[in-house]
Coordinates of N, CA and C in Angstrom, one line a residue:
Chain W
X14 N -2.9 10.4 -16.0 CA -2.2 9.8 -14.9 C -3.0 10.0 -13.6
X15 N -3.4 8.9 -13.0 CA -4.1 9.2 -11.6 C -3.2 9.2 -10.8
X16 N -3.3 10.4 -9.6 CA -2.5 10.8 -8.6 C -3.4 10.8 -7.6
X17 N -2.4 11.0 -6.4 CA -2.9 11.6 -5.0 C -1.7 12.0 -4.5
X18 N -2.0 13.0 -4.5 CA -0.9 14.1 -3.3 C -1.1 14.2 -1.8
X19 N 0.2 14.3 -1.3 CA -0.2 14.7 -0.2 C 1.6 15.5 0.2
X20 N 0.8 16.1 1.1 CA 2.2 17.0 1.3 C 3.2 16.2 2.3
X21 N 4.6 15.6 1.9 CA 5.5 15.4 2.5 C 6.0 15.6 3.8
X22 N 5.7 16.8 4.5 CA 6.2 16.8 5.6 C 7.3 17.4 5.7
X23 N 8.4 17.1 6.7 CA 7.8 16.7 7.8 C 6.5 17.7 8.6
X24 N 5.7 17.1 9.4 CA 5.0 17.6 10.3 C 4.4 17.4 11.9
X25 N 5.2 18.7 12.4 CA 5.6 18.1 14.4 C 4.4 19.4 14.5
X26 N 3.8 18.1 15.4 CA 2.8 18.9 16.3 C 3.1 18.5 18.3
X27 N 2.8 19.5 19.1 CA 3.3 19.0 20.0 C 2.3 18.2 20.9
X28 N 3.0 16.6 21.4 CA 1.7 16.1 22.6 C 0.7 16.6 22.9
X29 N -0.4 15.8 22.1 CA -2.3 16.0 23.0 C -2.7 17.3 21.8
X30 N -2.4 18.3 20.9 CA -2.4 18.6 19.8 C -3.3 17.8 18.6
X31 N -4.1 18.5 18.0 CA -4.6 17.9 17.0 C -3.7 18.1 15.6
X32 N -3.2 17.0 15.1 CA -2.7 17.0 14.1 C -3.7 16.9 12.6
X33 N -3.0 17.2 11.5 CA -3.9 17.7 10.8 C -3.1 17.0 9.0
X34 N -3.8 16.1 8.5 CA -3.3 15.3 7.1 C -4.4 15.6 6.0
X35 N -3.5 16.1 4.9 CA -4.5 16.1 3.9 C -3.8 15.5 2.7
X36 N -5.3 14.9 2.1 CA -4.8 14.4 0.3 C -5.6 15.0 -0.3
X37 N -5.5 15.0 -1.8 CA -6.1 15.2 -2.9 C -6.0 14.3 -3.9
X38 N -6.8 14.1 -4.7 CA -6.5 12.9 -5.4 C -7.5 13.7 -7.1
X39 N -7.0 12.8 -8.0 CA -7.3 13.5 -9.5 C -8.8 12.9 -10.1
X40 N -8.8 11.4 -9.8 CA -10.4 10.7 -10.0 C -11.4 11.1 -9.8
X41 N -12.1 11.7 -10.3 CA -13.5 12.2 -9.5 C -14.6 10.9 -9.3
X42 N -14.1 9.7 -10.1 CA -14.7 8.2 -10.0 C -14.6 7.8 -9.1
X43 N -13.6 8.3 -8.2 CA -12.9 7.3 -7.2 C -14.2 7.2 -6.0
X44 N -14.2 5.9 -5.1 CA -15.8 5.9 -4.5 C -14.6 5.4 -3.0
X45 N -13.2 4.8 -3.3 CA -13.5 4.2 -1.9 C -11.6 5.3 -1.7
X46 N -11.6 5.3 0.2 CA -10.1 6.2 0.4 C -10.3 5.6 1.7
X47 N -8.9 5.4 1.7 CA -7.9 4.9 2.9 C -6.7 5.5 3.8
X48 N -6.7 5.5 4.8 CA -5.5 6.3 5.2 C -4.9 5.0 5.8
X49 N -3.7 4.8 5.6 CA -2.5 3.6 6.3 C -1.7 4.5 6.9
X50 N -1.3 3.4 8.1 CA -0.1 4.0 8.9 C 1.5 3.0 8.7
X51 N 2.1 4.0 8.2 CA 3.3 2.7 7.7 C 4.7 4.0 8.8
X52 N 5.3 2.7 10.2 CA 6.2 3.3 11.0 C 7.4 2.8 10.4
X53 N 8.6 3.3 10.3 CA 9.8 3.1 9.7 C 10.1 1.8 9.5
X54 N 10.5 1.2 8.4 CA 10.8 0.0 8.6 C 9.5 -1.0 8.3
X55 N 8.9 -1.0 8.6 CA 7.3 -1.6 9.0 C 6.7 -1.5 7.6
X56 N 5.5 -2.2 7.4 CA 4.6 -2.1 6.3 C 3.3 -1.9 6.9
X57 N 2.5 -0.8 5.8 CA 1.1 0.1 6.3 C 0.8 -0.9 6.7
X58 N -0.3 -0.5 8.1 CA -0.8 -0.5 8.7 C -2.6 0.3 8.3
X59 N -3.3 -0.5 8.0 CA -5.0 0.1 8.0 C -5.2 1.2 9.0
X60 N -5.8 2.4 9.2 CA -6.4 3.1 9.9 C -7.8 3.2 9.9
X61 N -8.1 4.0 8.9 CA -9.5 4.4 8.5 C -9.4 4.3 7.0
X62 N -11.0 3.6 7.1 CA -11.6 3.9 5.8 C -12.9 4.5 5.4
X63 N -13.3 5.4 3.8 CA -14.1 6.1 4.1 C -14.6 6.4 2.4
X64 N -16.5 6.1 2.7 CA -16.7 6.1 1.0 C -18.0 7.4 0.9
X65 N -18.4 7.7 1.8 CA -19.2 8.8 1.6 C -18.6 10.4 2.3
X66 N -19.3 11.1 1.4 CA -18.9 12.8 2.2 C -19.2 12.9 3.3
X67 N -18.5 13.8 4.4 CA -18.2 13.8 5.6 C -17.3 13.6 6.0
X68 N -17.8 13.3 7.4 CA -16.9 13.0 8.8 C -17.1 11.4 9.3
X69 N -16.1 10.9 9.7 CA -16.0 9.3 10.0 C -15.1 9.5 11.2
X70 N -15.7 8.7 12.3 CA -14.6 8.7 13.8 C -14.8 7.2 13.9
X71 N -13.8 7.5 14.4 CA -12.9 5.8 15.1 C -12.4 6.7 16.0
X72 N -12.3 6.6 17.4 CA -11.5 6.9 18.6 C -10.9 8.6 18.5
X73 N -9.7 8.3 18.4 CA -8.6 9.7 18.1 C -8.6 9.6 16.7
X74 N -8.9 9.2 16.0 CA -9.2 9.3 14.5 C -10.4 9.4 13.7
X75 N -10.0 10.8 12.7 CA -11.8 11.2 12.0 C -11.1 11.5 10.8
X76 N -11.5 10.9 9.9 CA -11.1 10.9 8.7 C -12.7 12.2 7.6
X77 N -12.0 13.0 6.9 CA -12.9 13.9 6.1 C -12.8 13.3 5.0
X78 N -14.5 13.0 4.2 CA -14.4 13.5 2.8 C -14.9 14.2 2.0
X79 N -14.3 14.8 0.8 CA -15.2 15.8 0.6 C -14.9 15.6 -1.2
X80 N -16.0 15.1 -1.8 CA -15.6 14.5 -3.2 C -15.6 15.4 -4.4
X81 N -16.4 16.4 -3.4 CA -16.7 17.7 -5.1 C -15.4 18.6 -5.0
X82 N -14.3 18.9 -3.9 CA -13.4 19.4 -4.0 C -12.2 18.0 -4.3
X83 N -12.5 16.9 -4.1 CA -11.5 15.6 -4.2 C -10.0 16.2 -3.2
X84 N -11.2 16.0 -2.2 CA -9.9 15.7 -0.8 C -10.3 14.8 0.2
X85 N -9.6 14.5 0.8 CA -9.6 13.6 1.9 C -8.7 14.1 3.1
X86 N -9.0 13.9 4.3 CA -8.1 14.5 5.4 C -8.2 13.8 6.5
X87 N -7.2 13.4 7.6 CA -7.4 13.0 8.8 C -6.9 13.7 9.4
X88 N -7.9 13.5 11.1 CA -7.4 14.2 12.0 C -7.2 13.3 13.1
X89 N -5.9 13.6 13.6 CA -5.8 12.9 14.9 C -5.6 13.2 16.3
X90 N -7.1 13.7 16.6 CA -6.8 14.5 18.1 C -5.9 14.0 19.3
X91 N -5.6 14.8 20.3 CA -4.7 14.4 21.6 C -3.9 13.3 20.9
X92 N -2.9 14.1 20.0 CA -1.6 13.1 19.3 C -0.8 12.7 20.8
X93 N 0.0 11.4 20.3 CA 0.7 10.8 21.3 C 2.0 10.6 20.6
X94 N 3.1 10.6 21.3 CA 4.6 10.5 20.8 C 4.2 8.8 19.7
X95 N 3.9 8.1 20.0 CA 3.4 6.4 19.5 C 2.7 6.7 17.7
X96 N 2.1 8.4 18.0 CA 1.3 8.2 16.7 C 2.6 8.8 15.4
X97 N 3.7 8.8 16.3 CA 4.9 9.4 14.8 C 5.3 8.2 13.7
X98 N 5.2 8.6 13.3 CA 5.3 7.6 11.8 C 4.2 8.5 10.5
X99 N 5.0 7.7 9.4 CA 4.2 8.3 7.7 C 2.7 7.9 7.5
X100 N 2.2 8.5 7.3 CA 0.6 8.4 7.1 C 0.6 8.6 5.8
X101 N -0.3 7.3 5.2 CA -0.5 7.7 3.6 C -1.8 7.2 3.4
X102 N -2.0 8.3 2.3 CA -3.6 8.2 1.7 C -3.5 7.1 0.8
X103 N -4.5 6.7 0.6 CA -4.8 5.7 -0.6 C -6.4 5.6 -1.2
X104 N -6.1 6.2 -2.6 CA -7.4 6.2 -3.3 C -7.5 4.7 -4.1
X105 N -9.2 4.4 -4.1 CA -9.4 2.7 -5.1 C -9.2 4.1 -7.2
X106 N -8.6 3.4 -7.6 CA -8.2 4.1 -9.2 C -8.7 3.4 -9.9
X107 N -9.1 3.5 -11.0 CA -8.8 2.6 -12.3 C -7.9 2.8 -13.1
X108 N -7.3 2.2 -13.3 CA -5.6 1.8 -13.7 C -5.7 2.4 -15.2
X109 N -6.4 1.6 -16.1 CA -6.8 1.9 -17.3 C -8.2 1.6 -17.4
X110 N -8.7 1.6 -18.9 CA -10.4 1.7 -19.3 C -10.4 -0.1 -19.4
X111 N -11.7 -0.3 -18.5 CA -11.6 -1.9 -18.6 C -11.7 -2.1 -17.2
X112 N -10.4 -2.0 -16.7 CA -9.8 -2.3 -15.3 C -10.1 -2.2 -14.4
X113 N -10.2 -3.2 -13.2 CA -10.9 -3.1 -12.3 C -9.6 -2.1 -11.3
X114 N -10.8 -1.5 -10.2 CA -10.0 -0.7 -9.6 C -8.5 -0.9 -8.6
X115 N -7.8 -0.5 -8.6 CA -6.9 -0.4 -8.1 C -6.5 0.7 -6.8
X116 N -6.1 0.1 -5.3 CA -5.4 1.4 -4.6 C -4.2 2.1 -5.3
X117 N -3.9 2.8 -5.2 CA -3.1 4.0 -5.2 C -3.0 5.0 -4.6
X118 N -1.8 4.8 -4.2 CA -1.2 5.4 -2.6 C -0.7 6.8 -3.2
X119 N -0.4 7.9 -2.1 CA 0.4 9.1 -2.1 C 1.6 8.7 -1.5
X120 N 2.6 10.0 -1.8 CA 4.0 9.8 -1.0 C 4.0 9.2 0.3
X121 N 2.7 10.3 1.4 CA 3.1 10.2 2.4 C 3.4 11.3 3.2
X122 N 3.1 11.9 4.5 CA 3.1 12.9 5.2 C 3.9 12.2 6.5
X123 N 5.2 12.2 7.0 CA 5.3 12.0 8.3 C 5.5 12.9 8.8
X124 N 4.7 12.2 9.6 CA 4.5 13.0 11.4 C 5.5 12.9 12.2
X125 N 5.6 13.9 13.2 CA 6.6 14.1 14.7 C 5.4 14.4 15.8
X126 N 5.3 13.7 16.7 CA 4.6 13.8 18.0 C 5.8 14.3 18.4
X127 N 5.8 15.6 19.1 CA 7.1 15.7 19.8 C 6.4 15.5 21.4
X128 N 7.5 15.4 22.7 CA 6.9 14.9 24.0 C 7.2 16.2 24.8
Chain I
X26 N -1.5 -17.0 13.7 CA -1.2 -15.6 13.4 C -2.3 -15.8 12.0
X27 N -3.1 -15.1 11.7 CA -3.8 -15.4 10.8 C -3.6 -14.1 9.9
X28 N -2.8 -13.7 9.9 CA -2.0 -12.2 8.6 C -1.7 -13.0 7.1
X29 N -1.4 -11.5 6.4 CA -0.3 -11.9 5.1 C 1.0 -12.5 5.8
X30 N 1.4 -13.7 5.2 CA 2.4 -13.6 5.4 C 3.5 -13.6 4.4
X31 N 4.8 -12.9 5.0 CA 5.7 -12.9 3.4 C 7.0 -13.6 4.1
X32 N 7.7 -14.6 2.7 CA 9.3 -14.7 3.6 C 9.4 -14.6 1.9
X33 N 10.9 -14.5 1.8 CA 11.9 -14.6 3.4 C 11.6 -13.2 3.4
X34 N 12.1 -12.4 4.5 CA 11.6 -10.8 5.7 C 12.8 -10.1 4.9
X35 N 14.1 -10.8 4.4 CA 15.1 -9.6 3.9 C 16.1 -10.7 2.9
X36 N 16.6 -10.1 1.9 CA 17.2 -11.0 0.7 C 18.0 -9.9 0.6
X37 N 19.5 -9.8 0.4 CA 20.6 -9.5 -0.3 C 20.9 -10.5 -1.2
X38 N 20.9 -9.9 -2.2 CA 21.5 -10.6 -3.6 C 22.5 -10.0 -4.7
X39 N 23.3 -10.4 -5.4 CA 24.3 -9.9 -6.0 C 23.6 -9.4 -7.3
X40 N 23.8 -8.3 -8.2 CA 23.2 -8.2 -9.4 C 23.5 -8.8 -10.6
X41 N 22.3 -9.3 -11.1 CA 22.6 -10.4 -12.0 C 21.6 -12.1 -11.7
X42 N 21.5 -12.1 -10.1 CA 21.1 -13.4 -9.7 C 19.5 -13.0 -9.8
X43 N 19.0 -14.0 -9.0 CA 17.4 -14.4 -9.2 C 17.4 -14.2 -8.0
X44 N 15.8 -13.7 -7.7 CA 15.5 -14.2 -6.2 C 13.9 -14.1 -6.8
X45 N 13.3 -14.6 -5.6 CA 11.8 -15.0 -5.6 C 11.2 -15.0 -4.0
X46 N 10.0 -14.2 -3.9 CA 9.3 -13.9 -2.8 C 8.0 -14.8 -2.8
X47 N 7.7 -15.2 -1.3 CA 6.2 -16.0 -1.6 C 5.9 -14.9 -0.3
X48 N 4.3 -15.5 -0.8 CA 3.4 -14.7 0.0 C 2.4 -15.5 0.4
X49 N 2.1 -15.6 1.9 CA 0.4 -16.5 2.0 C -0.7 -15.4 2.4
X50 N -1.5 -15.2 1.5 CA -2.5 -14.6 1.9 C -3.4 -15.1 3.3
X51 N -4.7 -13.5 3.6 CA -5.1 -14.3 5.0 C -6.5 -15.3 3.9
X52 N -6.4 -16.2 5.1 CA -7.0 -17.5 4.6 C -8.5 -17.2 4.3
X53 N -9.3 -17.3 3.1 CA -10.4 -17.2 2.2 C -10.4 -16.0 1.6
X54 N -9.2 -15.6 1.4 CA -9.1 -14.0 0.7 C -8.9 -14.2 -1.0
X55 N -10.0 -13.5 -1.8 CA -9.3 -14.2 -3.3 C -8.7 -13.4 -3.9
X56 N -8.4 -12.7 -3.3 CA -7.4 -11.4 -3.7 C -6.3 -11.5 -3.5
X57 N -5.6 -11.3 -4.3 CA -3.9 -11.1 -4.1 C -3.2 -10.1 -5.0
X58 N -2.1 -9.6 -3.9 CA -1.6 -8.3 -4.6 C -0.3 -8.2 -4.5
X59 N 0.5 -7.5 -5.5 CA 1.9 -7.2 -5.1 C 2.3 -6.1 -5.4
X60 N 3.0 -5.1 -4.1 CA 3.1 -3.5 -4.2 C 4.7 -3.6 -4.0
X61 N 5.6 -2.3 -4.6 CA 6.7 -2.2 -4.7 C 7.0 -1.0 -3.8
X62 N 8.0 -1.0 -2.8 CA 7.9 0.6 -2.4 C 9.7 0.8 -2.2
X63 N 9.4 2.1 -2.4 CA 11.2 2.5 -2.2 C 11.1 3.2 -1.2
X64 N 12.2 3.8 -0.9 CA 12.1 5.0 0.6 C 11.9 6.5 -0.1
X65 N 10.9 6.6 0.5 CA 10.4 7.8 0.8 C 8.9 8.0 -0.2
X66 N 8.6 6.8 -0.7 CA 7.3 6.5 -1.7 C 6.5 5.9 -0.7
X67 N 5.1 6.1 -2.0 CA 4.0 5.7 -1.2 C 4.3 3.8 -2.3
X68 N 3.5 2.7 -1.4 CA 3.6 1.9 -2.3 C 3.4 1.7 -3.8
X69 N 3.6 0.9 -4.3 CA 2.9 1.0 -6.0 C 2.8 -0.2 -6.6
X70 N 1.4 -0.4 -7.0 CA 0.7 -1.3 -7.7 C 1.6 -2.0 -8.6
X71 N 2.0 -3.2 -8.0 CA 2.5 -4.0 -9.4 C 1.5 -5.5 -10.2
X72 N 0.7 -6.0 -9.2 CA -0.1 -6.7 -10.4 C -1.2 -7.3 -8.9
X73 N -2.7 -8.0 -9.2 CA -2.6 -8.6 -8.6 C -3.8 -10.2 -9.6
X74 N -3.9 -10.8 -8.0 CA -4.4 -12.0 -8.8 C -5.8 -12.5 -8.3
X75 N -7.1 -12.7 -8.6 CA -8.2 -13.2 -8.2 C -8.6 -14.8 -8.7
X76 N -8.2 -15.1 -7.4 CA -8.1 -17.0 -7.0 C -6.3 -16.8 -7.9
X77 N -6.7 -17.8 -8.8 CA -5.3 -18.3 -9.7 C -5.5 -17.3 -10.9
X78 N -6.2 -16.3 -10.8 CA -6.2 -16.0 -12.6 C -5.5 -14.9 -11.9
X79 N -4.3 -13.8 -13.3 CA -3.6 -13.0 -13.0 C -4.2 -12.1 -13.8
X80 N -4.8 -10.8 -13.4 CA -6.0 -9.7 -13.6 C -4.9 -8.8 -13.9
X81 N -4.1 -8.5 -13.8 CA -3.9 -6.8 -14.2 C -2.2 -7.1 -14.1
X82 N -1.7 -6.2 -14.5 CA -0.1 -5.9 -14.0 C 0.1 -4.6 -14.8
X83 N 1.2 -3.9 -13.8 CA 1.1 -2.5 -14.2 C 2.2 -2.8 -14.9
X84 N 2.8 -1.4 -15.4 CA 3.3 -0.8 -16.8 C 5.1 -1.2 -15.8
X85 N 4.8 -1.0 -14.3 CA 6.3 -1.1 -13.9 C 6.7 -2.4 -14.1
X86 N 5.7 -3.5 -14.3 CA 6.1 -5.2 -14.1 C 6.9 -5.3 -15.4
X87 N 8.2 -5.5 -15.3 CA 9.2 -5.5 -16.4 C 9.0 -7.0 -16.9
X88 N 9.6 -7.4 -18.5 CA 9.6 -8.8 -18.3 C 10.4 -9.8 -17.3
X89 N 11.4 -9.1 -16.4 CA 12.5 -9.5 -15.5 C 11.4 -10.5 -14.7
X90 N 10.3 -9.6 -14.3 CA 9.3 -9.9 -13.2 C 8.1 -10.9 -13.2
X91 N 8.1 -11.9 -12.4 CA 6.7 -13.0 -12.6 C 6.3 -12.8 -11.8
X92 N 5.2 -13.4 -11.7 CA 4.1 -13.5 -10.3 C 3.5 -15.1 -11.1
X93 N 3.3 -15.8 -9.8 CA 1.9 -16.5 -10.0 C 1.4 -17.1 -9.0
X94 N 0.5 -17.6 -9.3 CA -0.6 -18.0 -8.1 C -0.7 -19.3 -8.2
X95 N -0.7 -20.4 -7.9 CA -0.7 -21.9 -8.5 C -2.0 -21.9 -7.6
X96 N -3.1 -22.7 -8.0 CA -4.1 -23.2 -6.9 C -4.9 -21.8 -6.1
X97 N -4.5 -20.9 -6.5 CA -5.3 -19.7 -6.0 C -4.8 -19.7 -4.3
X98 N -3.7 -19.9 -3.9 CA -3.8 -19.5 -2.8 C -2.6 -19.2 -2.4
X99 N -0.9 -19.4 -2.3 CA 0.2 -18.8 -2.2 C 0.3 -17.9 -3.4
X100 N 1.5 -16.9 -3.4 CA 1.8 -16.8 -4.4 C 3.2 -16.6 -4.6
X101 N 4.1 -16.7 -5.5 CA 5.3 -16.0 -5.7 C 5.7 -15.0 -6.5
X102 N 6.5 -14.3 -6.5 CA 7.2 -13.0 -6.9 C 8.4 -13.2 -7.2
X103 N 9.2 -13.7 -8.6 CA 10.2 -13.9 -8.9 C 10.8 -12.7 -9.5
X104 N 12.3 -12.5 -9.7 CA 12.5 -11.1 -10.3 C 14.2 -12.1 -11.2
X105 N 13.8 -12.0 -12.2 CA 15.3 -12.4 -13.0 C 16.4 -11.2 -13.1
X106 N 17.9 -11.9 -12.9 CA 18.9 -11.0 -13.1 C 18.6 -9.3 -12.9
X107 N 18.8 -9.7 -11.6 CA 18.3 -8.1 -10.4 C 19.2 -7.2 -10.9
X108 N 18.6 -6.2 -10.8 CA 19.1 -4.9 -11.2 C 18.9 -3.8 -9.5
X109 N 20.2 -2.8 -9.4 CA 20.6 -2.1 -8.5 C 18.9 -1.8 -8.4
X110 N 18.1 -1.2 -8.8 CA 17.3 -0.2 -9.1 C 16.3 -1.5 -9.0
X111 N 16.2 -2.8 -8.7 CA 15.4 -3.6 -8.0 C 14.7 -3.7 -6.3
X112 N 16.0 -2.6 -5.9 CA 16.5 -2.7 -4.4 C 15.0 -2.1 -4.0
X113 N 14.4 -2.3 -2.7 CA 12.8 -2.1 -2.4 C 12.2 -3.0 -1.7
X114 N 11.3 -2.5 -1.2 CA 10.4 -3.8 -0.1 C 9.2 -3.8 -1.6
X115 N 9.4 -5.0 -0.8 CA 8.0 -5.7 -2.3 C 7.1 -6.4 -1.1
X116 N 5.7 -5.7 -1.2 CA 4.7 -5.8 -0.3 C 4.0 -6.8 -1.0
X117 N 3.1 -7.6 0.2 CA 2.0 -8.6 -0.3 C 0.7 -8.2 0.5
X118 N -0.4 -8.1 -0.3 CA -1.8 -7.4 0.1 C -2.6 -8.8 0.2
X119 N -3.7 -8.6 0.5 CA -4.7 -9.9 0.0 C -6.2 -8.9 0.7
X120 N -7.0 -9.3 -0.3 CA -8.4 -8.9 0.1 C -9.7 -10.0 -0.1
X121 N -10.9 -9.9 0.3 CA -11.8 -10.2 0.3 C -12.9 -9.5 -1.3
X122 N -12.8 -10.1 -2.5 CA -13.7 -9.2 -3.5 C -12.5 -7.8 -3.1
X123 N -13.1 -6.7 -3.8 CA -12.7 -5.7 -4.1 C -12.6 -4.9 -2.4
X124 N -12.9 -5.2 -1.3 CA -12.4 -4.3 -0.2 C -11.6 -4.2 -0.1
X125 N -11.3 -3.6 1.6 CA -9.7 -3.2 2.0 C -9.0 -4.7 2.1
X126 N -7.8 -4.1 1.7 CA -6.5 -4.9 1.6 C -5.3 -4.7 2.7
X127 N -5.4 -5.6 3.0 CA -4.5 -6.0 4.7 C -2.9 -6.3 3.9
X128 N -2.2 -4.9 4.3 CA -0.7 -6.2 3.8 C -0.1 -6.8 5.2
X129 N 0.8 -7.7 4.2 CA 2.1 -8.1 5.3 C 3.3 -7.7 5.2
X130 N 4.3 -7.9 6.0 CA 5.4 -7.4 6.9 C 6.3 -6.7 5.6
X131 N 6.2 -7.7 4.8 CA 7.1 -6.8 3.5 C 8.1 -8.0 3.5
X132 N 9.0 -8.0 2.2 CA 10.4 -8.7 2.4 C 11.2 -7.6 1.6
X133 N 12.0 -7.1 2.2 CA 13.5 -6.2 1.6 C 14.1 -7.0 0.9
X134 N 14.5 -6.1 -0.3 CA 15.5 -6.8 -1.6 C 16.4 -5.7 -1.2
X135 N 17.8 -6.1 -1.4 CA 18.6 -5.4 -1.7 C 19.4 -5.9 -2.5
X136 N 20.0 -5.1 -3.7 CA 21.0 -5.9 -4.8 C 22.2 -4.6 -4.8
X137 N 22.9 -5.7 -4.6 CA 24.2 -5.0 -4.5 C 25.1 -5.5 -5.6

């Protein structure tokens, strides 16, 4: 069974705070990871994406990868009350043998920007 | 607005009846996807389609459930004689080849 975990939450960090998300995931094949932002009610929303080891920045957003441990993490420096909502990872899988790959999401970690 | 788009946005239905979702992908995307999510899940892979051919469907696509793609470019999401445990936003993705996948707004089922 391919998974990705990520720890549920909740997690309140206070205004301008670096908040802190992690996944793990079971594929060691897996080449491509996504982090979506999905706010209540709403459907994900793209953040960052990321296919090599390291560090990747977009703005207030740096997404980690690190593939010989199979994690994945975002950070989101100087958090803003706007950035509360579920953040979810998403690994590309292969479903079964054959198969082209497929995302596969985690639960999901929501966040609290508190003000 | 050049997004996924999905209608109808919210369906109540009685259990037992039919309902069916369309989706328009964004325009030259040959990918098409359909994700099931409940509250408090991450979404989940139910099948998708490249142009008109239907490539994969997971283990959750019951026979209740169709998809298809006519002409490779709408698609629909039919679900026969809904079951309580249908209830879920049923997401529509669309990609370019194998990259990121952009969904839209979602349409809520609820069976009551």
């Amino acid at each position: 069974q391919k998974e990705v975990e990520q720890n549920s939450g909740p997690l309140s960090v206070p205004e301008g705070a670096i908040a802190s998300l992690n996944c793990t995931y079971s594929d060691r094949g897996s080449q491509s990871f996504f982090w979506y932002r999905q706010y209540s009610g709403k459907s994900p929303e793209l953040i960052m994406s990321i296919y090599s080891n390291g560090d990747k920045e977009d703005g207030r957003f740096t997404a980690q990868l690190n593939k010989a441990s199979q994690y994945v993490s975002l950070l989101i420096r100087d958090s803003q009350p706007s950035d509360s909502a579920t953040y979810l990872c998403a690994v590309n899988f292969q479903i079964s043998s054959g198969s082209a790959r497929q995302l596969t999401f985690g639960s999901g970690t929501q966040l609290t920007v508190l003000p | 607005d050049t997004g996924v788009s999905q209608d109808p946005r919210h369906k109540i239905t009685k259990r037992g009846q039919n309902v069916t979702f369309r989706c328009d992908p964004i325009s030259e995307h040959n990918r098409l996807y359909w994700y099931r999510q409940t509250l408090g899940q991450g979404p989940e892979f139910l099948t998708y389609f490249q142009n008109e051919a239907q490539l994969e469907k997971s283990r959750l696509l019951s026979d209740r459930f169709s998809a298809e793609r006519p002409k490779g470019s709408f698609s629909t999401l039919e679900i026969q004689r809904t079951e309580q445990g249908d209830s879920a936003m049923y997401l529509c993705a669309s990609s370019f080849g194998g990259n990121t996948i952009y969904f839209g707004e979602g349409s809520w089922l609820t069976v009551v």
